[in-house]
PDB file of C-alpha atoms in Angstrom:
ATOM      1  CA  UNK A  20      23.095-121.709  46.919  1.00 47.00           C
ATOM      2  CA  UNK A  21      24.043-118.300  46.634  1.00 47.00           C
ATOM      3  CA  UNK A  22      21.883-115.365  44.020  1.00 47.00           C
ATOM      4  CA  UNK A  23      24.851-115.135  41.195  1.00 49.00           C
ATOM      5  CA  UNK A  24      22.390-111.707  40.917  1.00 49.00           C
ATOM      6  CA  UNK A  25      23.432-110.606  44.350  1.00 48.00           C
ATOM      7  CA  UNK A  26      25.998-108.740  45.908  1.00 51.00           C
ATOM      8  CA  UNK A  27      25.519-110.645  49.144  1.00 54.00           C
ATOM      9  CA  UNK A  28      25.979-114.045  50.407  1.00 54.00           C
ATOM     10  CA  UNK A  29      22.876-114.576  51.138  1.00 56.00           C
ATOM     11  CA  UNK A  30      21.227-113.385  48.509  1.00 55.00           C
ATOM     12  CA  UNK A  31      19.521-110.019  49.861  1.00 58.00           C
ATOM     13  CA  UNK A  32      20.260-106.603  47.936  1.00 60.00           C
ATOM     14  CA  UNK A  33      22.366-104.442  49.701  1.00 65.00           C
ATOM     15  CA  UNK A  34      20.566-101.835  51.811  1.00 67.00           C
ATOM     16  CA  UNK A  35      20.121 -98.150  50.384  1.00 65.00           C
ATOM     17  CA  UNK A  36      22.373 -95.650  50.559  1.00 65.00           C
ATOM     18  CA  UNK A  37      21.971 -92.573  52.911  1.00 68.00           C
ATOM     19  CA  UNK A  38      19.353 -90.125  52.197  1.00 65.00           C
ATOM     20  CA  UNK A  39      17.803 -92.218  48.902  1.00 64.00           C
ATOM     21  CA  UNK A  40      14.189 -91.232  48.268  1.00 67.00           C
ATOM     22  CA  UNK A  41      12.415 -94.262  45.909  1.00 64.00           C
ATOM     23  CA  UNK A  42      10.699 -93.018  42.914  1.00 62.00           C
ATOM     24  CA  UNK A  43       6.339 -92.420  43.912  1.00 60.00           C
ATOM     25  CA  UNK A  44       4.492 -94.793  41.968  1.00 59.00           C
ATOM     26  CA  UNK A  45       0.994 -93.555  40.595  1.00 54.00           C
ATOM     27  CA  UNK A  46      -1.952 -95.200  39.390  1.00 58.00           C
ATOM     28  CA  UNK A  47      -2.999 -95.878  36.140  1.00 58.00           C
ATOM     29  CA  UNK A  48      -4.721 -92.097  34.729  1.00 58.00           C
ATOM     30  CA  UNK A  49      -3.529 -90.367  37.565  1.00 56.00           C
ATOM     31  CA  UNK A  50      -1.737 -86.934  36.329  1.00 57.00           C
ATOM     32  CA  UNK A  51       1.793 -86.967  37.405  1.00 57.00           C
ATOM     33  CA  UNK A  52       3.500 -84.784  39.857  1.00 60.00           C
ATOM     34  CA  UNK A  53       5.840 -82.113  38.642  1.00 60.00           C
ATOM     35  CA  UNK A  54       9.459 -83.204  39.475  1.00 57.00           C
ATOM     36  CA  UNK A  55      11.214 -82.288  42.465  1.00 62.00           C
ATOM     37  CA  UNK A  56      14.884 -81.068  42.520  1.00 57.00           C
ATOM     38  CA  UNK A  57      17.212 -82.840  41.861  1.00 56.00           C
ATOM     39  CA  UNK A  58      14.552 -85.357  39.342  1.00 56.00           C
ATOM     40  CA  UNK A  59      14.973 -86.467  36.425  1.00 57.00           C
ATOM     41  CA  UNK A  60      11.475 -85.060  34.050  1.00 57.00           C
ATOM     42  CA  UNK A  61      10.781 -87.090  31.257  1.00 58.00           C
ATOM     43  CA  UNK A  62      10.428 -85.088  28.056  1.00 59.00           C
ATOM     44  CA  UNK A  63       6.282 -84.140  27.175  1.00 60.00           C
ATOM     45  CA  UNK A  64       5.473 -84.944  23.965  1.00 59.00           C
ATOM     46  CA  UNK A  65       2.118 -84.274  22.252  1.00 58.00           C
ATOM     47  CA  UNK A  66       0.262 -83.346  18.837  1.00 56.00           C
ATOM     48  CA  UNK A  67       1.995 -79.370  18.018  1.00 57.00           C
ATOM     49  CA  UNK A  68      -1.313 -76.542  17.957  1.00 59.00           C
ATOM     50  CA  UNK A  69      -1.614 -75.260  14.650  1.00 60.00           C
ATOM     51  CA  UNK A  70      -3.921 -71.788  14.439  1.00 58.00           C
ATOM     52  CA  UNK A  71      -4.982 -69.452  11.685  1.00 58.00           C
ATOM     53  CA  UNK A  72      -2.052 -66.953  10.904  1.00 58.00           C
ATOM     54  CA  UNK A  73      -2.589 -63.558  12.250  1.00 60.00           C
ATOM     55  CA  UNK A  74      -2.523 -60.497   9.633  1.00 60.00           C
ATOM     56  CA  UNK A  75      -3.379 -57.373  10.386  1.00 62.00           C
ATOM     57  CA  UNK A  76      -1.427 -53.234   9.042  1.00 59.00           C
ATOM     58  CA  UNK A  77       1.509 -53.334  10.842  1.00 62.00           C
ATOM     59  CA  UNK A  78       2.020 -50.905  14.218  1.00 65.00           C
ATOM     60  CA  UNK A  79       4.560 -47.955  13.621  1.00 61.00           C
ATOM     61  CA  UNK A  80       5.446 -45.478  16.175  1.00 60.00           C
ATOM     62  CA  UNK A  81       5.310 -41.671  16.387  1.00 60.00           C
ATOM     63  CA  UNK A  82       7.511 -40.758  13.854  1.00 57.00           C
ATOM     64  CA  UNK A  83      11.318 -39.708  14.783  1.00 57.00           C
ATOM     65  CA  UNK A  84      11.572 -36.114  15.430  1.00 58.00           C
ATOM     66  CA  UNK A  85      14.085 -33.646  13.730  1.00 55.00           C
ATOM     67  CA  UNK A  86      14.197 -36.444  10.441  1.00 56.00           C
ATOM     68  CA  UNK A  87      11.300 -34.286   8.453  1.00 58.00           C
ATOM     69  CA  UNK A  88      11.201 -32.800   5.555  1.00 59.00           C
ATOM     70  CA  UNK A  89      13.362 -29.480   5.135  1.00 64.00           C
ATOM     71  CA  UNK A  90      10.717 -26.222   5.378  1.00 66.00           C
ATOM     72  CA  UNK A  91      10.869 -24.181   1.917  1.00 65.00           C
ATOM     73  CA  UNK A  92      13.027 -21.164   2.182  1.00 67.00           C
ATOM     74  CA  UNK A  93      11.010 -17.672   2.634  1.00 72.00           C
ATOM     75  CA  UNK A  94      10.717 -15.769  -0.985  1.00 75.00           C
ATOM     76  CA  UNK A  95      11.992 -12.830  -1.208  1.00 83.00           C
ATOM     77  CA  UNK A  96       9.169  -9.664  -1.809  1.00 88.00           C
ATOM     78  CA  UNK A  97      11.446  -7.668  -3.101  1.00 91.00           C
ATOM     79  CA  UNK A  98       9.424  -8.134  -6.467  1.00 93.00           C
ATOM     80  CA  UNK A  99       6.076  -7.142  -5.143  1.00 93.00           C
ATOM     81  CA  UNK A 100       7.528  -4.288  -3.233  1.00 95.00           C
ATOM     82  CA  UNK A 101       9.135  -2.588  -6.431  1.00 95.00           C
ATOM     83  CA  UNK A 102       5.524  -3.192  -8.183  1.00 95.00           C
ATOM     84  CA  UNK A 103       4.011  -1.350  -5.512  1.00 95.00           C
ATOM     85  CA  UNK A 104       6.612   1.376  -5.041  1.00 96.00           C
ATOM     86  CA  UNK A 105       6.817   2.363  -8.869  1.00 96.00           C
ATOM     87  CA  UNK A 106       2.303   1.895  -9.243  1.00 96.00           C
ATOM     88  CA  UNK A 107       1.385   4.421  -6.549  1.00 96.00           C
ATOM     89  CA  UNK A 108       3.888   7.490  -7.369  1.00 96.00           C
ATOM     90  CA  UNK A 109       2.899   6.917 -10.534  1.00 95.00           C
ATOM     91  CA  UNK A 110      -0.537   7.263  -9.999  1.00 96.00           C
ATOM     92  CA  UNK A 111      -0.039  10.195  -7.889  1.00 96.00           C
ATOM     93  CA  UNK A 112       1.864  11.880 -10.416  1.00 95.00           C
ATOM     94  CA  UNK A 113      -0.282  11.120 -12.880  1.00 95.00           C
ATOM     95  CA  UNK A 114      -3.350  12.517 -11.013  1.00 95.00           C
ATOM     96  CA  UNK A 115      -1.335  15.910 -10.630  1.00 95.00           C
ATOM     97  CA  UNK A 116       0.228  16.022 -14.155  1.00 94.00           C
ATOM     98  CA  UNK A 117      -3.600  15.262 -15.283  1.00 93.00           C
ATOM     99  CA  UNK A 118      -4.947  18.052 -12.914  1.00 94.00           C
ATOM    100  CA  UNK A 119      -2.279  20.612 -14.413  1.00 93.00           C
ATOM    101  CA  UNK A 120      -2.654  19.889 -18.386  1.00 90.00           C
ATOM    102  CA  UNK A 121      -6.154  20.261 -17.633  1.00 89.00           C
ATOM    103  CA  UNK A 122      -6.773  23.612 -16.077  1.00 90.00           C
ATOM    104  CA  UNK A 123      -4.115  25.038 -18.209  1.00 86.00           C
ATOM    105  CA  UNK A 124      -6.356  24.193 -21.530  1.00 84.00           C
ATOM    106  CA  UNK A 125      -9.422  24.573 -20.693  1.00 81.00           C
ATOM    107  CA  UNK A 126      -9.518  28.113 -20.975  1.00 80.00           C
ATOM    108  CA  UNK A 127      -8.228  27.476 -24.488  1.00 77.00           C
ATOM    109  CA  UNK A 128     -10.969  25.026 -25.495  1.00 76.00           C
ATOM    110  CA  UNK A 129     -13.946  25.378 -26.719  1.00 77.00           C
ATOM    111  CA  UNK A 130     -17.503  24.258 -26.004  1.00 75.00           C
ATOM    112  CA  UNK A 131     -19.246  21.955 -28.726  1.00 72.00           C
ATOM    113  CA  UNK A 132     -22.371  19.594 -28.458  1.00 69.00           C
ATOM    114  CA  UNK A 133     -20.495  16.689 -27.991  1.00 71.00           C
ATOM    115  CA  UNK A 134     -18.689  18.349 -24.938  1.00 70.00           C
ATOM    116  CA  UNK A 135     -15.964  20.279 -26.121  1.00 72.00           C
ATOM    117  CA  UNK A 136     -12.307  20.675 -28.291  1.00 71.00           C
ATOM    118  CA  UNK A 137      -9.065  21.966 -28.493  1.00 67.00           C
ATOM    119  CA  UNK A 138      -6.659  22.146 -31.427  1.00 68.00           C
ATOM    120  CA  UNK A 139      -3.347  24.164 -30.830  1.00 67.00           C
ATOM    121  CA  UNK A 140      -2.928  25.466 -34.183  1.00 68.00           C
ATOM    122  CA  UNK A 141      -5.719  27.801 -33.719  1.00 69.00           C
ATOM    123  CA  UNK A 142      -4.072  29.800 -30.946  1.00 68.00           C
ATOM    124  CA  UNK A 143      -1.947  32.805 -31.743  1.00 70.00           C
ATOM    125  CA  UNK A 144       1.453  32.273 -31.460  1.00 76.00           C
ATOM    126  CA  UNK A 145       1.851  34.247 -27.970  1.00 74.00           C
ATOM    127  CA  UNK A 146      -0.807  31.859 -26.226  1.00 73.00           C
ATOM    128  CA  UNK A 147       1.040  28.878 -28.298  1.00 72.00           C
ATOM    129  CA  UNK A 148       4.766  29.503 -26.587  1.00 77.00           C
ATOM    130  CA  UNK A 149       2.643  29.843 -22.888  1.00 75.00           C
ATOM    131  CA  UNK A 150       1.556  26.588 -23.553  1.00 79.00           C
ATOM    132  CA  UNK A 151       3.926  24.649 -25.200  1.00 81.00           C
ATOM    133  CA  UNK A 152       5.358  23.270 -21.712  1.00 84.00           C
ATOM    134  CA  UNK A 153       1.998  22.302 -20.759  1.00 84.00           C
ATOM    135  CA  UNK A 154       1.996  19.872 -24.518  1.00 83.00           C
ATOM    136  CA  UNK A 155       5.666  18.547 -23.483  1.00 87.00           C
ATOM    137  CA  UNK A 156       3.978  17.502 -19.591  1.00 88.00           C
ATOM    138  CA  UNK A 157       1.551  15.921 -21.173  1.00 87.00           C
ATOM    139  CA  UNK A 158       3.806  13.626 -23.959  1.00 89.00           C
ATOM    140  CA  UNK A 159       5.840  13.030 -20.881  1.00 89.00           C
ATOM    141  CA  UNK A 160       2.659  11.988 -18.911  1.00 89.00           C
ATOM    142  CA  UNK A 161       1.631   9.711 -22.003  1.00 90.00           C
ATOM    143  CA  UNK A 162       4.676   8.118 -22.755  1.00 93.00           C
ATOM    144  CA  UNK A 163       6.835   7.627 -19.403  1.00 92.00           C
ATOM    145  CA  UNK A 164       2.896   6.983 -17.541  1.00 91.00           C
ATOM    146  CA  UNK A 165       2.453   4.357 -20.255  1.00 93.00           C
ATOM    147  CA  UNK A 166       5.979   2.591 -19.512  1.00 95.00           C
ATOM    148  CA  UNK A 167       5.865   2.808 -16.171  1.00 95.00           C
ATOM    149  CA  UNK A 168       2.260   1.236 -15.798  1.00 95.00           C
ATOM    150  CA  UNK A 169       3.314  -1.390 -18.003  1.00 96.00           C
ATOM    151  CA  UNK A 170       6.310  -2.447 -16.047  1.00 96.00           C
ATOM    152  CA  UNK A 171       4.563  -2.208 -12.347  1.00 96.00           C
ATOM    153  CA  UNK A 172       1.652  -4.628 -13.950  1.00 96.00           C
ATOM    154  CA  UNK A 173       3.976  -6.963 -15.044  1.00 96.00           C
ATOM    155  CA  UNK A 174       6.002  -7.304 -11.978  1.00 96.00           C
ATOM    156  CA  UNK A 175       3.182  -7.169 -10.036  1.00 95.00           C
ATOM    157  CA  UNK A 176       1.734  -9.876 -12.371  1.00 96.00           C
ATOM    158  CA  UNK A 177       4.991 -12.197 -11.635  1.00 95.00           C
ATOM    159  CA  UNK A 178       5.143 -11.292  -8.207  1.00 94.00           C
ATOM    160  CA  UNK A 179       1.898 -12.506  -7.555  1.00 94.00           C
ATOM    161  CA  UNK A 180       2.239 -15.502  -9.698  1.00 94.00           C
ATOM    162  CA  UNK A 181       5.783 -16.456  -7.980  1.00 93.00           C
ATOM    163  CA  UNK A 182       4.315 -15.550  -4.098  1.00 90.00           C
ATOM    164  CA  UNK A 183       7.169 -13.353  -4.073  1.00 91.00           C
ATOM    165  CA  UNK A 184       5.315 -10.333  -2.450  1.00 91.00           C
ATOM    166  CA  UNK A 185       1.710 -11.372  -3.362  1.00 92.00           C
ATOM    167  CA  UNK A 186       0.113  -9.081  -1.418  1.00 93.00           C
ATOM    168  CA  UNK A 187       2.210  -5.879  -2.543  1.00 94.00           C
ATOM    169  CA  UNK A 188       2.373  -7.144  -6.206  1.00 94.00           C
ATOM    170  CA  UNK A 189      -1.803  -6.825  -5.642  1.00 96.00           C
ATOM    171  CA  UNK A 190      -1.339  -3.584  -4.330  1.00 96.00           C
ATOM    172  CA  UNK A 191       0.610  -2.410  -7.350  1.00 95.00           C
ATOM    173  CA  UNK A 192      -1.855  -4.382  -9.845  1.00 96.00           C
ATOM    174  CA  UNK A 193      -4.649  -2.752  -8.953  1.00 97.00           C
ATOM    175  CA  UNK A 194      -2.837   0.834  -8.688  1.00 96.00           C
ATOM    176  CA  UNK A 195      -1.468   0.459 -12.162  1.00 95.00           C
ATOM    177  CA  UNK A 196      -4.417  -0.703 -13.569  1.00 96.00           C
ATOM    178  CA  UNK A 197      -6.310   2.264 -11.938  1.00 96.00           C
ATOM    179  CA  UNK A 198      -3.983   5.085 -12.826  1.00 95.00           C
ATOM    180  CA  UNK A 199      -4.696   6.153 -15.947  1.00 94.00           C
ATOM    181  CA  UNK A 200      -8.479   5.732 -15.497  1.00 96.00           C
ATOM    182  CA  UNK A 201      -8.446   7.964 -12.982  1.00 96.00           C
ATOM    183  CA  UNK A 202      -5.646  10.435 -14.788  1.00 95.00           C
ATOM    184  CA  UNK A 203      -7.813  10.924 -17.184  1.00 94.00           C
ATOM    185  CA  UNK A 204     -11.385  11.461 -15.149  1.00 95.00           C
ATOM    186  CA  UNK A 205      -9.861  14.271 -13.516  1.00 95.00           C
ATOM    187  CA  UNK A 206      -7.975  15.753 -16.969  1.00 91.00           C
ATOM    188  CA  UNK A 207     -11.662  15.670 -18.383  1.00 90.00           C
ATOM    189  CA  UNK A 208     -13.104  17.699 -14.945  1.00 91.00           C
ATOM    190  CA  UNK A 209     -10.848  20.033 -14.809  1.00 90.00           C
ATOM    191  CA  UNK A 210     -11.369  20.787 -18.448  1.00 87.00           C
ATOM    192  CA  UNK A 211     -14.937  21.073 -18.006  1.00 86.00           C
ATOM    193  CA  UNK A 212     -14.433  23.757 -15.031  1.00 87.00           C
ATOM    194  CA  UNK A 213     -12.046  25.823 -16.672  1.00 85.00           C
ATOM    195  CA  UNK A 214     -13.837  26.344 -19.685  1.00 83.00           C
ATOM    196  CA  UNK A 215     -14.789  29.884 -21.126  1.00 80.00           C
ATOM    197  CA  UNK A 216     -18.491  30.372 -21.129  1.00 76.00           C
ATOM    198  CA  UNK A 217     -20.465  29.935 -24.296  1.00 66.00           C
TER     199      UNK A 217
END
């Protein structure tokens, strides 16, 4: 009777075609072999690994070049520069002015125990005229002097304040506060050398 199974009469399979290579068999618990070219790998499936989220400050670079911020622009010192410029020919003319009111009357004044005085209305009228321009120098030296300080201070003030010129508004701080201390230490000396003996 013939195998209805079969492809033969007599029942036998059919013999394998060329170059056929029969699947290895293993034994129970042994690993298998990684599939060879050409194989078909059955799909690996297991339990998925789970672990702890990682956290941690995130990693930046060096930052981009040429995106920074914008540098200030330089201020201008123009500010403490005209402080400066107006406080020391000021004090200079100030010194001389003081230097020049004071020789001229202190042969006019008079010795006292307190130091000494001087009052223009005691001075005949001759000696008066000679020194009248010697009284307008010294309104001029009081009022203009007095102006001028002022305004150099207060630039230099601002100037400082602003950093527009803060080391030449210094400069004409300290000048301008220094002027007319010194203006009037030397008006007071030369007074006191030029006086007439007692």
């Amino acid at each position: 009777m013939t195998d209805p199974n079969s492809t033969t009469p007599n029942g036998a399979f059919p013999p394998p075609a060329p170059g056929y290579q029969p699947a290895p068999t293993y034994a129970p618990g042994t690993p298998a072999a990684p599939p060879q070219y050409g194989e078909y790998a059955p799909p690996q499936y297991g339990a998925p690994q789970y672990g702890a989220p990682q956290y941690g400050a995130p990693q930046y670079g060096p930052a981009p070049t040429g995106w920074g911020a914008p540098e200030p622009a330089p201020r201008s010192r123009a500010l403490g520069l005209t402080s400066m410029l107006i406080a020391i020919p000021l004090f200079v003319l100030s010194v001389i002015a003081s230097a020049v009111v004071g020789v001229s009357i202190g042969p006019f004044a008079t010795r006292s125990a307190s130091g000494f005085s001087y009052n223009s209305s005691d001075l005949p009228a001759d000696q008066a005229a000679a020194i009248a321009p010697i009284g307008i120098l010294m309104g001029a030296q009081i009022l203009i002097g007095t102006a001028l300080g002022i305004l150099a201070l207060v630039l230099g003030i601002v100037a400082v304040a602003t950093k527009r010129g803060r080391p030449l508004g210094i400069v004409g701080i300290i000048v301008s506060v220094a002027a007319p201390i010194v203006s009037f230490a030397v008006y007071v000396g030369c007074v006191v050398a030029t006086l007439p003996p007692a």
